Amino acid sequence: MTQRDLIERLPKAELHLHIEGSFEPELMMQLAARNRIDLRFKTLDEAKAAYDFSNLQEFLDLYYEGMQLLRTEEDFHDLTWAYLQRAAADNVRHVEMFFDPQAHTARGVPFGVVTEGILAALKRGEKELGVTSYLILSFLRHLSEEDGFALLKESEGWHDKFVGVGLDSSEMGHPPLKFERLYKRCRDMGFKLCMHAGEEGPPQYVREALIDIGVDRIDHGNRSMEDPALIQILKDTQTPLTNCPLSNLSLCVIKDLKDSPVKAQLEAGLMVTVNSDDPAYFGGYIGRNYEKTAEALGLSDAQIVTLARNSFTASFLPEAAKAKHSAAVDAAAG
Ligand code: ADE
Ligand code: ZN
């Protein structure tokens, strides 16, 4: 079996995916026409040419611009449904999906429109594709902690629909401790805690997320590798890291996929997983992330299987479901 076949056959969970980052130019063009909105880009090629970033902020500017096209419940449904079909084709069996409500409510789209559209597609995904899902409410870290509290209040009617909360957007200058009180409240409410840290930010940001805030999962975490004592803590606690190799490459977090920390993290015994982040912008869904990473780093078959198994272990699924999926990984590995 080639590694490509192995990757295709392995059941996988995707734990780091921003649904707004799966907005493909084709769907953008369709929604622009449906909602009668003028697009800055007139052709698909023009739109794709803009996808050349040199840092996180350049990407975020385009990411927020693209979202302006999402207006109705149907739009959010169609976006989510398109992602789920692609994920299912890559043998993703479970997804834990971020969404950025503040990016929509700030431009007048009601929270319920966004959330109900996404939830309708997730329900359909489970029924028609057999892909289970959890939704993660993500706070924008360039906004204030008060804005985060306001979102928590606004979303009250839907709290049972979210497994946890996340923190994303511009990392530098917005350390985890800026959101200490908000995260304490979320923890007390029973939410799982995720946080982007160490994508561009220093190892200190990962330490704050892990030690001061006590998150359950670190999104990215690349720069942890600069701090040996932090690596030891990540190993001892088995705190999952949701790495996104093609995202790291596109946003110049690494210069070459050969510089991805995934292999070193596997060899150090960390609970690392491979994910797509914003697949429409970074050149690939989860299957391609596995393939390109395996190729660049020369991962062994056993390491690829470990990544697939980790994806379920690191999920927020109940233990019985994790065990069932892990058995399916072993069966597919042969
Ligand atoms: N929002 C969407 N993708 C992101 C990323 N890679 N980092 C921070 N915020 C994001
Ligand atoms: Zn992300």
Short mmCIF file of C-alpha atoms and ligand atoms in Angstrom, two decimals:
data_model
loop_
_atom_site.label_atom_id
_atom_site.label_comp_id
_atom_site.label_asym_id
_atom_site.label_seq_id
_atom_site.Cartn_x
_atom_site.Cartn_y
_atom_site.Cartn_z
CA MET A 1 0.00 0.00 0.00
CA THR A 2 1.40 3.43 -0.89
CA GLN A 3 1.39 6.14 1.80
CA ARG A 4 -1.21 7.97 -0.22
CA ASP A 5 -3.50 4.93 -0.06
CA LEU A 6 -2.82 4.54 3.65
CA ILE A 7 -3.72 8.20 4.32
CA GLU A 8 -6.87 7.86 2.25
CA ARG A 9 -7.96 4.69 4.06
CA LEU A 10 -7.32 5.92 7.58
CA PRO A 11 -10.35 7.32 9.40
CA LYS A 12 -9.45 10.76 10.71
CA ALA A 13 -10.80 13.53 12.95
CA GLU A 14 -10.27 17.16 12.06
CA LEU A 15 -9.79 19.27 15.19
CA HIS A 16 -8.60 22.61 13.80
CA LEU A 17 -10.84 23.97 11.08
CA HIS A 18 -12.33 27.44 10.77
CA ILE A 19 -15.49 27.03 8.76
CA GLU A 20 -15.06 30.52 7.29
CA GLY A 21 -11.63 29.38 6.08
CA SER A 22 -13.22 26.72 3.89
CA PHE A 23 -14.86 29.40 1.72
CA GLU A 24 -13.74 28.44 -1.79
CA PRO A 25 -13.58 31.13 -4.52
CA GLU A 26 -16.18 29.19 -6.54
CA LEU A 27 -18.72 29.44 -3.72
CA MET A 28 -17.76 33.10 -3.16
CA MET A 29 -18.66 33.85 -6.78
CA GLN A 30 -21.98 32.00 -6.38
CA LEU A 31 -22.93 33.83 -3.19
CA ALA A 32 -21.90 37.20 -4.63
CA ALA A 33 -24.36 36.58 -7.47
CA ARG A 34 -27.08 35.23 -5.16
CA ASN A 35 -26.78 38.14 -2.73
CA ARG A 36 -26.15 40.71 -5.49
CA ILE A 37 -22.84 41.89 -4.03
CA ASP A 38 -20.01 43.37 -6.09
CA LEU A 39 -16.79 41.42 -5.73
CA ARG A 40 -13.34 43.01 -5.78
CA PHE A 41 -12.19 40.00 -7.84
CA LYS A 42 -13.90 39.46 -11.17
CA THR A 43 -12.45 36.06 -11.96
CA LEU A 44 -11.45 32.96 -10.02
CA ASP A 45 -7.84 33.40 -11.11
CA GLU A 46 -7.77 36.94 -9.77
CA ALA A 47 -9.16 35.78 -6.45
CA LYS A 48 -6.66 32.93 -6.18
CA ALA A 49 -3.77 35.24 -7.03
CA ALA A 50 -4.55 37.17 -3.84
CA TYR A 51 -3.81 34.04 -1.78
CA ASP A 52 -0.11 34.78 -1.36
CA PHE A 53 0.55 35.76 2.24
CA SER A 54 3.69 36.65 4.12
CA ASN A 55 2.17 36.57 7.61
CA LEU A 56 -0.99 35.88 9.61
CA GLN A 57 -2.37 39.44 9.39
CA GLU A 58 -2.23 39.51 5.58
CA PHE A 59 -4.28 36.33 5.52
CA LEU A 60 -6.74 37.61 8.14
CA ASP A 61 -7.43 40.76 6.10
CA LEU A 62 -8.52 38.63 3.13
CA TYR A 63 -10.35 36.11 5.36
CA TYR A 64 -12.53 38.86 6.92
CA GLU A 65 -13.12 40.41 3.50
CA GLY A 66 -14.38 37.12 2.07
CA MET A 67 -16.84 36.70 4.92
CA GLN A 68 -18.79 39.80 3.84
CA LEU A 69 -20.49 37.58 1.27
CA LEU A 70 -22.04 35.36 3.95
CA ARG A 71 -25.43 36.86 4.80
CA THR A 72 -28.19 34.29 5.14
CA GLU A 73 -28.77 31.03 6.97
CA GLU A 74 -28.65 29.32 3.58
CA ASP A 75 -25.19 30.82 2.91
CA PHE A 76 -23.83 29.42 6.19
CA HIS A 77 -25.46 26.08 5.47
CA ASP A 78 -23.96 25.91 1.97
CA LEU A 79 -20.49 26.83 3.24
CA THR A 80 -20.59 24.16 5.94
CA TRP A 81 -22.11 21.52 3.69
CA ALA A 82 -19.40 22.06 1.05
CA TYR A 83 -16.71 21.54 3.72
CA LEU A 84 -18.35 18.39 5.08
CA GLN A 85 -18.53 16.80 1.64
CA ARG A 86 -14.82 17.45 1.06
CA ALA A 87 -13.93 16.22 4.53
CA ALA A 88 -15.96 13.02 4.07
CA ALA A 89 -14.13 12.41 0.77
CA ASP A 90 -10.87 12.52 2.78
CA ASN A 91 -12.33 9.97 5.23
CA VAL A 92 -12.84 12.47 8.04
CA ARG A 93 -15.28 10.78 10.43
CA HIS A 94 -15.50 13.52 13.07
CA VAL A 95 -14.89 17.27 13.02
CA GLU A 96 -14.56 19.87 15.78
CA MET A 97 -15.26 23.11 13.96
CA PHE A 98 -14.45 26.72 14.91
CA PHE A 99 -16.64 29.58 13.85
CA ASP A 100 -16.11 33.33 14.37
CA PRO A 101 -19.51 34.85 15.32
CA GLN A 102 -18.11 38.33 16.08
CA ALA A 103 -16.93 38.65 12.48
CA HIS A 104 -20.57 38.29 11.41
CA THR A 105 -22.53 40.04 14.16
CA ALA A 106 -20.26 43.11 13.79
CA ARG A 107 -21.57 43.55 10.24
CA GLY A 108 -25.21 43.04 11.20
CA VAL A 109 -25.73 39.31 10.60
CA PRO A 110 -27.61 37.98 13.65
CA PHE A 111 -25.92 35.29 15.75
CA GLY A 112 -28.88 32.94 15.19
CA VAL A 113 -28.63 33.19 11.40
CA VAL A 114 -24.95 32.16 11.48
CA THR A 115 -25.35 29.39 14.01
CA GLU A 116 -28.57 27.85 12.73
CA GLY A 117 -27.18 27.70 9.19
CA ILE A 118 -24.05 25.90 10.36
CA LEU A 119 -26.00 23.57 12.68
CA ALA A 120 -28.41 22.57 9.91
CA ALA A 121 -25.48 21.46 7.73
CA LEU A 122 -23.78 19.63 10.62
CA LYS A 123 -26.99 17.69 11.28
CA ARG A 124 -27.23 16.82 7.60
CA GLY A 125 -23.55 15.78 7.60
CA GLU A 126 -24.17 13.28 10.36
CA LYS A 127 -27.26 11.87 8.67
CA GLU A 128 -26.12 11.77 5.04
CA LEU A 129 -22.33 11.39 5.37
CA GLY A 130 -21.95 9.76 8.79
CA VAL A 131 -19.59 12.57 9.87
CA THR A 132 -20.13 13.54 13.53
CA SER A 133 -19.32 17.05 14.66
CA TYR A 134 -18.89 19.45 17.56
CA LEU A 135 -19.02 23.21 17.20
CA ILE A 136 -16.53 25.53 18.96
CA LEU A 137 -17.42 29.17 19.55
CA SER A 138 -14.33 31.22 18.84
CA PHE A 139 -13.57 34.66 20.30
CA LEU A 140 -11.58 37.17 18.23
CA ARG A 141 -8.51 38.13 20.23
CA HIS A 142 -8.00 41.51 18.56
CA LEU A 143 -11.29 42.53 20.25
CA SER A 144 -11.63 43.15 23.99
CA GLU A 145 -12.43 40.72 26.78
CA GLU A 146 -15.69 42.69 27.30
CA ASP A 147 -16.61 41.96 23.67
CA GLY A 148 -16.02 38.29 24.46
CA PHE A 149 -18.34 38.45 27.47
CA ALA A 150 -20.96 40.13 25.25
CA LEU A 151 -20.72 37.23 22.78
CA LEU A 152 -21.10 34.73 25.60
CA LYS A 153 -24.32 36.50 26.63
CA GLU A 154 -25.63 36.85 23.08
CA SER A 155 -25.11 33.13 22.46
CA GLU A 156 -26.92 32.03 25.65
CA GLY A 157 -29.77 30.30 23.83
CA TRP A 158 -27.30 28.04 22.01
CA HIS A 159 -24.80 27.10 24.74
CA ASP A 160 -25.85 23.46 24.64
CA LYS A 161 -24.82 23.41 20.96
CA PHE A 162 -21.13 24.18 21.65
CA VAL A 163 -18.61 21.76 23.05
CA GLY A 164 -16.15 24.52 23.85
CA VAL A 165 -14.63 27.88 23.08
CA GLY A 166 -11.59 29.00 21.11
CA LEU A 167 -9.48 32.12 20.65
CA ASP A 168 -8.21 33.15 17.23
CA SER A 169 -7.28 36.09 14.96
CA SER A 170 -4.17 38.33 15.38
CA GLU A 171 -1.94 36.71 17.98
CA MET A 172 0.92 39.19 18.53
CA GLY A 173 0.08 41.74 21.21
CA HIS A 174 -2.99 39.79 22.32
CA PRO A 175 -1.67 37.27 24.85
CA PRO A 176 -3.83 34.57 26.45
CA LEU A 177 -3.94 36.41 29.79
CA LYS A 178 -5.90 39.23 28.15
CA PHE A 179 -8.81 36.74 28.31
CA GLU A 180 -8.17 35.21 31.74
CA ARG A 181 -11.54 36.16 33.30
CA LEU A 182 -13.51 35.17 30.20
CA TYR A 183 -11.83 31.77 30.08
CA LYS A 184 -12.42 31.20 33.78
CA ARG A 185 -16.11 31.88 33.22
CA CYS A 186 -16.17 29.48 30.25
CA ARG A 187 -14.43 26.78 32.28
CA ASP A 188 -16.97 27.24 35.11
CA MET A 189 -19.78 26.88 32.55
CA GLY A 190 -18.41 23.49 31.51
CA PHE A 191 -16.96 24.42 28.13
CA LYS A 192 -13.82 22.77 26.81
CA LEU A 193 -11.09 25.35 26.31
CA CYS A 194 -9.06 25.73 23.12
CA MET A 195 -6.73 28.58 22.26
CA HIS A 196 -4.47 29.48 19.33
CA ALA A 197 -1.00 29.98 20.81
CA GLY A 198 2.55 29.85 19.52
CA GLU A 199 1.60 30.23 15.85
CA GLU A 200 3.41 33.59 15.63
CA GLY A 201 3.47 34.33 19.35
CA PRO A 202 6.36 33.36 21.65
CA PRO A 203 6.55 30.23 23.85
CA GLN A 204 5.42 32.46 26.75
CA TYR A 205 1.95 32.64 25.12
CA VAL A 206 1.76 28.84 25.09
CA ARG A 207 2.81 28.79 28.75
CA GLU A 208 0.06 31.28 29.64
CA ALA A 209 -2.55 29.26 27.74
CA LEU A 210 -1.44 25.98 29.26
CA ILE A 211 -0.40 26.88 32.79
CA ASP A 212 -2.25 30.10 33.70
CA ILE A 213 -5.47 29.50 31.80
CA GLY A 214 -5.42 25.70 31.84
CA VAL A 215 -6.63 25.05 28.29
CA ASP A 216 -7.54 21.55 27.12
CA ARG A 217 -5.96 21.97 23.70
CA ILE A 218 -3.39 24.26 22.07
CA ASP A 219 -4.06 25.28 18.47
CA HIS A 220 -0.80 25.37 16.48
CA GLY A 221 1.75 25.60 19.33
CA ASN A 222 4.69 25.61 16.90
CA ARG A 223 6.89 27.91 18.94
CA SER A 224 6.67 25.61 21.98
CA MET A 225 9.56 23.81 20.33
CA GLU A 226 11.88 26.72 21.32
CA ASP A 227 11.36 25.95 25.03
CA PRO A 228 12.62 22.54 26.25
CA ALA A 229 10.90 22.84 29.65
CA LEU A 230 7.61 23.60 27.89
CA ILE A 231 8.07 20.56 25.62
CA GLN A 232 8.44 18.46 28.77
CA ILE A 233 5.18 19.87 30.22
CA LEU A 234 3.34 19.19 26.94
CA LYS A 235 4.65 15.64 27.02
CA ASP A 236 3.80 15.02 30.68
CA THR A 237 0.28 16.45 30.34
CA GLN A 238 -0.32 15.01 26.85
CA THR A 239 -2.01 18.30 25.98
CA PRO A 240 -3.00 18.04 22.33
CA LEU A 241 -1.43 20.33 19.73
CA THR A 242 -3.46 20.87 16.58
CA ASN A 243 -0.77 21.49 13.99
CA CYS A 244 -1.67 22.76 10.51
CA PRO A 245 1.29 22.20 8.17
CA LEU A 246 0.04 23.79 4.94
CA SER A 247 -1.24 26.78 6.93
CA ASN A 248 2.17 27.14 8.58
CA LEU A 249 3.78 27.12 5.13
CA SER A 250 1.32 29.63 3.61
CA LEU A 251 1.64 32.05 6.53
CA CYS A 252 5.44 31.80 6.63
CA VAL A 253 5.43 30.29 10.13
CA ILE A 254 7.84 27.84 8.46
CA LYS A 255 9.93 28.40 5.30
CA ASP A 256 9.59 24.89 3.99
CA LEU A 257 7.40 21.90 4.92
CA LYS A 258 10.64 20.16 5.88
CA ASP A 259 10.72 22.61 8.80
CA SER A 260 7.33 21.46 10.11
CA PRO A 261 7.63 20.44 13.78
CA VAL A 262 5.26 17.47 13.38
CA LYS A 263 7.91 14.76 13.17
CA ALA A 264 9.95 16.18 16.06
CA GLN A 265 6.77 16.44 18.12
CA LEU A 266 5.86 12.82 17.37
CA GLU A 267 9.36 11.71 18.28
CA ALA A 268 9.23 13.72 21.51
CA GLY A 269 6.05 11.85 22.48
CA LEU A 270 3.71 14.86 22.19
CA MET A 271 0.01 14.51 21.38
CA VAL A 272 0.29 16.19 17.97
CA THR A 273 -2.40 16.11 15.27
CA VAL A 274 -2.50 17.28 11.63
CA ASN A 275 -5.30 19.57 10.44
CA SER A 276 -6.16 22.00 7.66
CA ASP A 277 -7.00 25.30 9.50
CA ASP A 278 -8.36 27.29 6.50
CA PRO A 279 -8.20 24.81 3.63
CA ALA A 280 -9.62 27.07 0.92
CA TYR A 281 -6.81 29.56 1.50
CA PHE A 282 -3.86 27.28 2.20
CA GLY A 283 -3.98 24.82 -0.67
CA GLY A 284 -5.44 21.70 0.81
CA TYR A 285 -7.89 19.82 2.96
CA ILE A 286 -6.80 17.33 5.58
CA GLY A 287 -5.74 14.53 3.21
CA ARG A 288 -3.35 16.82 1.40
CA ASN A 289 -1.97 18.07 4.72
CA TYR A 290 -1.16 14.48 5.73
CA GLU A 291 0.31 13.64 2.31
CA LYS A 292 2.52 16.69 1.93
CA THR A 293 3.75 16.46 5.52
CA ALA A 294 4.53 12.76 5.28
CA GLU A 295 6.41 13.35 2.04
CA ALA A 296 8.40 16.38 3.27
CA LEU A 297 9.33 14.88 6.62
CA GLY A 298 9.70 11.27 5.49
CA LEU A 299 7.17 10.06 8.06
CA SER A 300 6.95 6.29 8.51
CA ASP A 301 3.66 4.43 8.02
CA ALA A 302 3.53 3.93 11.79
CA GLN A 303 3.87 7.68 12.37
CA ILE A 304 1.03 8.39 9.93
CA VAL A 305 -1.16 5.87 11.77
CA THR A 306 -0.22 7.55 15.08
CA LEU A 307 -1.37 10.91 13.69
CA ALA A 308 -4.75 9.43 12.75
CA ARG A 309 -5.10 7.74 16.16
CA ASN A 310 -4.06 10.97 17.92
CA SER A 311 -6.78 12.86 16.08
CA PHE A 312 -9.42 10.82 17.92
CA THR A 313 -7.54 10.67 21.24
CA ALA A 314 -7.18 14.48 21.20
CA SER A 315 -10.87 15.03 20.36
CA PHE A 316 -13.61 15.90 22.84
CA LEU A 317 -15.53 12.71 21.99
CA PRO A 318 -16.61 10.42 24.86
CA GLU A 319 -14.15 7.63 25.68
CA ALA A 320 -16.31 4.92 24.08
CA ALA A 321 -16.42 6.77 20.75
CA LYS A 322 -12.66 7.37 20.89
CA ALA A 323 -12.11 3.64 21.42
CA LYS A 324 -14.39 2.75 18.50
CA HIS A 325 -12.60 5.15 16.16
CA SER A 326 -9.15 4.01 17.33
CA ALA A 327 -10.12 0.42 16.56
CA ALA A 328 -11.19 1.54 13.08
CA VAL A 329 -7.80 3.25 12.62
CA ASP A 330 -6.02 0.00 13.56
CA ALA A 331 -8.24 -2.01 11.21
CA ALA A 332 -7.52 0.36 8.30
CA ALA A 333 -3.78 0.29 9.07
CA GLY A 334 -3.84 -3.48 8.46
N1 ADE B 1 -8.42 32.51 12.07
C1 ADE B 1 -8.51 31.68 11.03
N2 ADE B 1 -7.35 31.06 10.83
C2 ADE B 1 -6.49 31.49 11.80
C3 ADE B 1 -5.14 31.22 12.12
N3 ADE B 1 -4.40 30.35 11.42
N4 ADE B 1 -4.60 31.88 13.16
C4 ADE B 1 -5.31 32.75 13.86
N5 ADE B 1 -6.58 33.05 13.58
C5 ADE B 1 -7.17 32.43 12.56
ZN ZN B 2 -6.63 28.36 13.23
#
